XYZ file of C-alpha atoms in Angstrom:
381
model
C -164.202 62.717 -145.173
C -161.293 64.347 -146.898
C -161.315 67.844 -148.268
C -159.724 68.464 -151.632
C -155.994 69.032 -151.364
C -154.681 72.383 -152.601
C -151.136 72.756 -153.888
C -149.063 74.877 -151.551
C -149.138 78.636 -151.931
C -152.617 78.250 -153.395
C -156.099 78.980 -152.070
C -155.398 77.787 -148.511
C -152.013 79.428 -148.024
C -153.245 81.915 -145.415
C -155.786 79.734 -143.593
C -155.053 78.455 -140.082
C -155.158 74.706 -140.695
C -156.574 73.838 -137.249
C -159.338 76.432 -137.464
C -160.188 75.394 -141.033
C -160.274 71.702 -140.083
C -162.568 72.400 -137.138
C -164.884 74.554 -139.256
C -164.979 71.901 -141.991
C -165.636 69.147 -139.441
C -168.516 71.119 -137.958
C -170.027 71.584 -141.416
C -169.574 67.880 -142.167
C -171.441 66.816 -139.030
C -174.249 69.217 -139.879
C -174.442 68.017 -143.490
C -174.649 64.380 -142.386
C -177.143 65.052 -139.605
C -174.689 63.788 -136.978
C -174.614 65.063 -133.405
C -171.018 66.054 -132.549
C -171.862 65.724 -128.847
C -171.345 61.962 -129.236
C -167.574 62.585 -129.408
C -165.767 61.959 -126.127
C -162.179 62.668 -127.143
C -160.526 64.468 -130.064
C -157.277 63.309 -131.649
C -155.596 66.109 -133.582
C -153.009 64.958 -136.094
C -150.826 67.723 -137.524
C -147.150 68.445 -138.133
C -146.795 72.132 -139.002
C -147.522 74.404 -136.050
C -150.116 77.146 -136.462
C -151.045 80.091 -134.269
C -152.876 78.415 -131.378
C -151.179 75.023 -131.761
C -150.262 75.107 -128.072
C -153.959 74.524 -127.291
C -154.317 72.139 -130.229
C -157.035 69.548 -129.712
C -158.909 71.435 -126.999
C -159.139 74.525 -129.215
C -160.235 72.423 -132.199
C -162.947 70.809 -130.063
C -164.119 74.210 -128.873
C -164.415 75.412 -132.474
C -166.698 72.426 -133.109
C -168.864 73.444 -130.156
C -167.510 70.686 -127.910
C -166.225 70.869 -124.345
C -164.098 67.717 -124.463
C -160.420 66.917 -123.994
C -158.050 65.692 -126.640
C -154.446 65.313 -127.654
C -152.159 66.179 -130.563
C -150.195 63.545 -132.476
C -147.317 64.266 -134.837
C -145.293 61.698 -136.766
C -144.441 63.536 -139.987
C -146.005 61.793 -143.001
C -147.347 58.890 -140.885
C -149.267 61.239 -138.584
C -152.755 60.166 -139.646
C -151.874 56.461 -139.447
C -150.857 56.871 -135.834
C -153.775 59.185 -135.072
C -156.310 56.625 -136.330
C -154.523 53.751 -134.606
C -154.411 55.603 -131.284
C -158.151 56.290 -131.462
C -158.928 52.689 -132.420
C -156.797 51.398 -129.571
C -158.653 53.582 -127.065
C -162.012 52.307 -128.322
C -160.858 48.681 -128.428
C -159.641 48.800 -124.822
C -162.874 50.415 -123.644
C -161.370 53.718 -122.520
C -163.916 55.524 -124.660
C -166.641 54.603 -127.117
C -166.452 57.368 -129.716
C -163.392 59.319 -130.827
C -162.902 61.880 -133.551
C -159.697 62.071 -135.587
C -159.068 65.501 -137.077
C -156.014 65.408 -139.332
C -154.807 68.595 -140.960
C -151.844 70.620 -142.138
C -150.928 73.727 -144.057
C -147.520 73.382 -145.665
C -147.883 76.785 -147.334
C -146.134 79.651 -145.573
C -144.734 77.343 -142.898
C -143.437 79.154 -139.825
C -139.895 80.394 -139.436
C -138.863 79.883 -135.826
C -136.269 82.035 -134.086
C -134.674 81.098 -130.756
C -132.728 83.631 -128.684
C -129.055 82.754 -128.412
C -127.352 85.304 -126.164
C -124.148 83.238 -125.990
C -123.799 83.051 -129.773
C -121.341 85.241 -131.704
C -122.779 88.710 -131.402
C -125.924 87.202 -129.956
C -126.767 85.637 -133.355
C -130.128 83.860 -133.119
C -130.857 80.222 -133.951
C -133.517 79.826 -136.636
C -135.419 77.154 -138.536
C -137.836 77.031 -141.457
C -140.105 74.316 -140.044
C -140.922 72.793 -143.421
C -138.052 73.373 -145.824
C -135.163 72.934 -143.400
C -136.457 69.555 -142.239
C -137.183 68.288 -145.749
C -133.624 69.128 -146.714
C -131.843 67.778 -143.645
C -132.505 64.986 -141.156
C -130.616 65.986 -137.983
C -129.833 62.312 -137.344
C -128.081 61.791 -140.671
C -127.603 65.163 -142.338
C -129.370 63.742 -145.385
C -132.259 65.325 -147.269
C -135.371 63.345 -148.178
C -134.646 63.271 -151.918
C -131.273 61.753 -151.120
C -132.966 58.916 -149.206
C -135.076 58.131 -152.270
C -132.071 58.066 -154.549
C -130.220 55.818 -152.073
C -133.075 53.306 -152.297
C -133.188 53.575 -156.084
C -129.470 52.859 -156.400
C -129.431 49.946 -153.961
C -132.404 48.208 -155.581
C -131.465 49.008 -159.161
C -134.492 51.101 -160.089
C -134.161 52.964 -163.379
C -135.364 56.287 -164.729
C -137.497 54.374 -167.229
C -139.238 52.439 -164.425
C -139.765 55.659 -162.506
C -141.452 57.383 -165.454
C -143.537 54.317 -166.328
C -145.004 53.919 -162.842
C -145.443 57.684 -162.425
C -147.561 57.779 -165.595
C -149.588 54.845 -164.237
C -150.303 56.806 -161.042
C -151.697 59.712 -163.072
C -153.877 57.324 -165.060
C -155.173 55.769 -161.833
C -155.972 59.238 -160.480
C -157.861 59.995 -163.701
C -160.114 57.008 -162.946
C -161.291 58.855 -159.820
C -162.292 61.827 -161.996
C -164.466 59.787 -164.373
C -168.227 60.382 -164.506
C -167.999 63.823 -162.954
C -165.659 62.664 -160.165
C -168.088 59.939 -159.035
C -165.408 58.098 -157.060
C -164.031 61.163 -155.267
C -167.501 62.342 -154.318
C -167.917 59.203 -152.185
C -165.515 60.628 -149.578
C -164.607 64.190 -150.523
C -166.209 67.145 -148.722
C -165.799 70.709 -150.020
C -163.978 73.535 -148.286
C -165.721 76.835 -147.576
C -163.635 79.989 -147.311
C -165.723 82.865 -146.025
C -164.880 86.530 -146.085
C -166.975 89.621 -145.415
C -167.703 89.922 -149.131
C -168.005 86.373 -150.445
C -167.808 82.619 -149.870
C -165.448 80.534 -151.970
C -166.208 76.810 -152.383
C -163.321 74.454 -153.188
C -164.704 71.076 -154.250
C -161.817 69.636 -156.295
C -158.090 69.127 -155.844
C -156.164 72.228 -156.796
C -152.844 72.451 -158.617
C -152.652 68.983 -160.212
C -150.196 68.940 -163.096
C -151.058 67.243 -166.364
C -148.507 64.765 -167.608
C -147.678 62.394 -170.441
C -145.013 59.871 -171.338
C -143.272 62.426 -173.524
C -143.585 65.145 -170.912
C -142.013 62.992 -168.213
C -139.162 61.973 -170.512
C -138.270 65.619 -171.149
C -137.785 66.433 -167.466
C -134.314 66.521 -165.941
C -133.552 64.544 -162.833
C -133.315 66.678 -159.710
C -130.147 64.986 -158.484
C -127.339 64.261 -160.909
C -127.294 60.550 -161.688
C -130.638 60.003 -159.963
C -133.986 58.744 -161.250
C -136.406 61.315 -159.779
C -137.626 64.368 -161.662
C -140.149 66.900 -160.436
C -142.701 64.677 -162.172
C -141.923 61.580 -160.116
C -142.113 63.189 -156.687
C -144.995 64.805 -154.853
C -145.686 68.477 -154.187
C -146.478 70.052 -150.798
C -150.168 70.750 -150.259
C -152.780 71.943 -147.774
C -155.948 70.152 -146.638
C -157.689 68.203 -143.883
C -159.531 64.968 -143.133
C -161.911 63.754 -140.435
C -162.862 60.300 -139.211
C -165.172 58.985 -136.488
C -163.845 55.856 -134.776
C -166.309 54.094 -132.514
C -167.701 50.721 -131.467
C -169.245 48.325 -133.969
C -172.683 48.894 -132.471
C -172.416 52.690 -132.623
C -171.003 52.582 -136.148
C -173.934 50.465 -137.309
C -176.359 52.957 -135.804
C -174.638 55.924 -137.457
C -173.982 54.433 -140.883
C -176.272 55.178 -143.814
C -174.914 52.178 -145.720
C -174.710 48.518 -144.769
C -170.924 48.595 -144.709
C -168.683 47.759 -141.750
C -165.124 49.088 -141.606
C -163.104 47.489 -138.806
C -159.561 48.400 -137.795
C -157.698 45.072 -137.806
C -153.992 45.693 -137.259
C -151.101 48.133 -137.223
C -147.412 47.907 -138.017
C -144.352 50.118 -137.656
C -140.741 50.056 -138.772
C -137.514 52.006 -138.898
C -135.074 51.122 -141.643
C -131.369 51.895 -142.001
C -130.307 55.505 -141.976
C -131.043 57.649 -145.048
C -133.233 54.972 -146.707
C -136.671 56.379 -145.822
C -138.670 54.932 -148.792
C -137.561 51.425 -147.729
C -139.282 51.693 -144.344
C -142.932 50.939 -145.299
C -142.255 47.341 -146.388
C -141.310 46.317 -142.852
C -144.314 48.121 -141.359
C -146.608 46.410 -143.866
C -145.203 42.977 -143.099
C -145.744 43.571 -139.372
C -149.347 44.653 -139.991
C -149.967 41.606 -142.189
C -148.497 39.294 -139.561
C -150.582 40.903 -136.838
C -153.693 40.464 -138.996
C -152.806 36.863 -139.808
C -153.116 37.377 -143.563
C -150.861 37.489 -146.602
C -150.385 40.185 -149.216
C -152.707 38.309 -151.579
C -155.633 38.878 -149.187
C -155.560 42.657 -149.716
C -158.163 44.034 -152.109
C -156.795 47.587 -151.935
C -153.231 48.754 -151.318
C -152.515 52.427 -150.688
C -148.969 53.660 -150.222
C -147.907 57.239 -149.570
C -145.529 58.148 -152.388
C -143.477 61.271 -151.806
C -141.137 59.699 -154.365
C -141.880 57.013 -156.928
C -139.072 54.973 -155.320
C -141.526 54.335 -152.465
C -143.900 52.398 -154.719
C -141.088 50.692 -156.623
C -139.552 49.429 -153.379
C -142.819 48.251 -151.821
C -143.725 46.369 -154.977
C -140.332 44.726 -155.394
C -139.770 43.670 -151.785
C -143.295 42.371 -151.128
C -143.986 41.044 -154.618
C -146.849 43.418 -155.460
C -147.669 44.330 -159.053
C -147.609 48.105 -159.440
C -151.129 48.060 -160.913
C -152.411 46.906 -157.487
C -150.957 49.923 -155.703
C -152.716 53.304 -155.391
C -155.765 52.800 -157.566
C -157.918 55.952 -157.802
C -155.317 58.234 -156.282
C -151.782 58.728 -155.037
C -150.114 61.404 -152.940
C -147.547 61.545 -155.755
C -150.319 63.138 -157.827
C -152.718 64.953 -155.496
C -150.053 66.293 -153.152
C -148.901 65.874 -149.603
C -150.182 67.961 -146.679
C -148.415 65.518 -144.280
C -150.938 65.338 -141.425
C -153.979 64.152 -143.428
C -152.293 62.378 -146.346
C -152.548 58.706 -145.355
C -156.057 59.193 -143.948
C -157.193 60.231 -147.425
C -155.405 57.243 -148.922
C -157.216 54.941 -146.495
C -160.574 56.459 -147.413
C -159.859 55.841 -151.093
C -158.863 52.269 -150.276
C -162.108 51.735 -148.350
C -164.177 52.978 -151.291
C -162.204 50.743 -153.675
C -162.924 47.774 -151.415
C -166.650 48.601 -151.388
C -166.660 48.566 -155.201
C -164.962 45.157 -155.116
C -167.432 43.728 -152.596
C -165.314 44.139 -149.462
C -162.073 42.755 -148.100
C -158.862 43.871 -146.435
C -157.444 47.345 -147.118
C -153.876 48.464 -146.432
C -152.748 52.071 -146.029
C -149.090 52.711 -145.324
C -146.351 55.242 -145.740
C -142.907 56.391 -144.763
C -142.155 59.182 -142.328
C -139.231 61.412 -141.450
C -136.440 59.638 -139.619
C -136.436 56.607 -141.948
C -139.558 55.264 -140.246
C -142.990 54.107 -141.382
C -146.419 53.005 -140.189
C -149.138 50.816 -141.706
C -152.771 50.133 -140.884
C -155.112 47.396 -142.141
C -158.891 47.600 -142.047
C -161.536 45.096 -143.105
C -164.490 46.244 -145.179
C -167.547 43.981 -144.918
């Protein structure tokens, strides 16, 4: 499942993301009639530390009523890709039979860390805003993430007109998921419950999605002078969580309420040249395709994390993919980016798209901080 994503500084801004993810997971298991005691190991994917993060996966398991071990995984925007792959690898090698991937983040009100620095001038402390400082500066290059997107746009000749055109397409694709009273989203989305002493608030839909139009996009100024990206053609920070059971084929068949098999097939990774982050996914995708022994034409659903529209433009140009094939039914450009759970939600949407199409191979990929990327391919039968 994926919860709705809430734009930062919205309804989830004061919720501990690990506690909320554990509470939501517990409710999900109860709603589906699943026994959480089947889980042997918990993989916690998150990037923004919360109070209690030191205990991470073991605390999350305890909140679900489980006395099991676990581990935390953090790889910026590719966190969920690596969380799911790590769990699948453990199952495939026989180290365990059933794992649970809990992927969560709260970008709102990210922590400000202070380190003592007695030797500094006047004892001046060292400090960091965990979210904003790292978005604006990669310590390896000194470059901010927007700058990496504009570097890719310049090198590959992408224009403002292309950026606006594909951005509008992404909003139209997201609108398809809202048709018929959100019939598509309801296949995988599970509501959030926020309880207080006085009331319970239910969040069942994405929060903070901006409306857009061709004319509206054209009126926006680019963020960087001479660039192609406006605030319309890049994502917004968000809060939310996802959960996924990864187990053996036999156990999955016993648990499933539908005659659908979803098998993890392959994984790929890549690191591109410095300060060109949106160019990284193409190499990870090609590695995953090679490992799966298939070509791009074999994919029935392609999901790409899009913090900037340059990500989709680059993937399409380098791998020869029509933009209409990418990010049907939803894009992180539109519904926001909580980092830890983002690509897991994209994969779930890709799986549901594949079911509608009668099955096939699904790709979920995305860039990550440090000009890196990860990709995962599953087969829906």
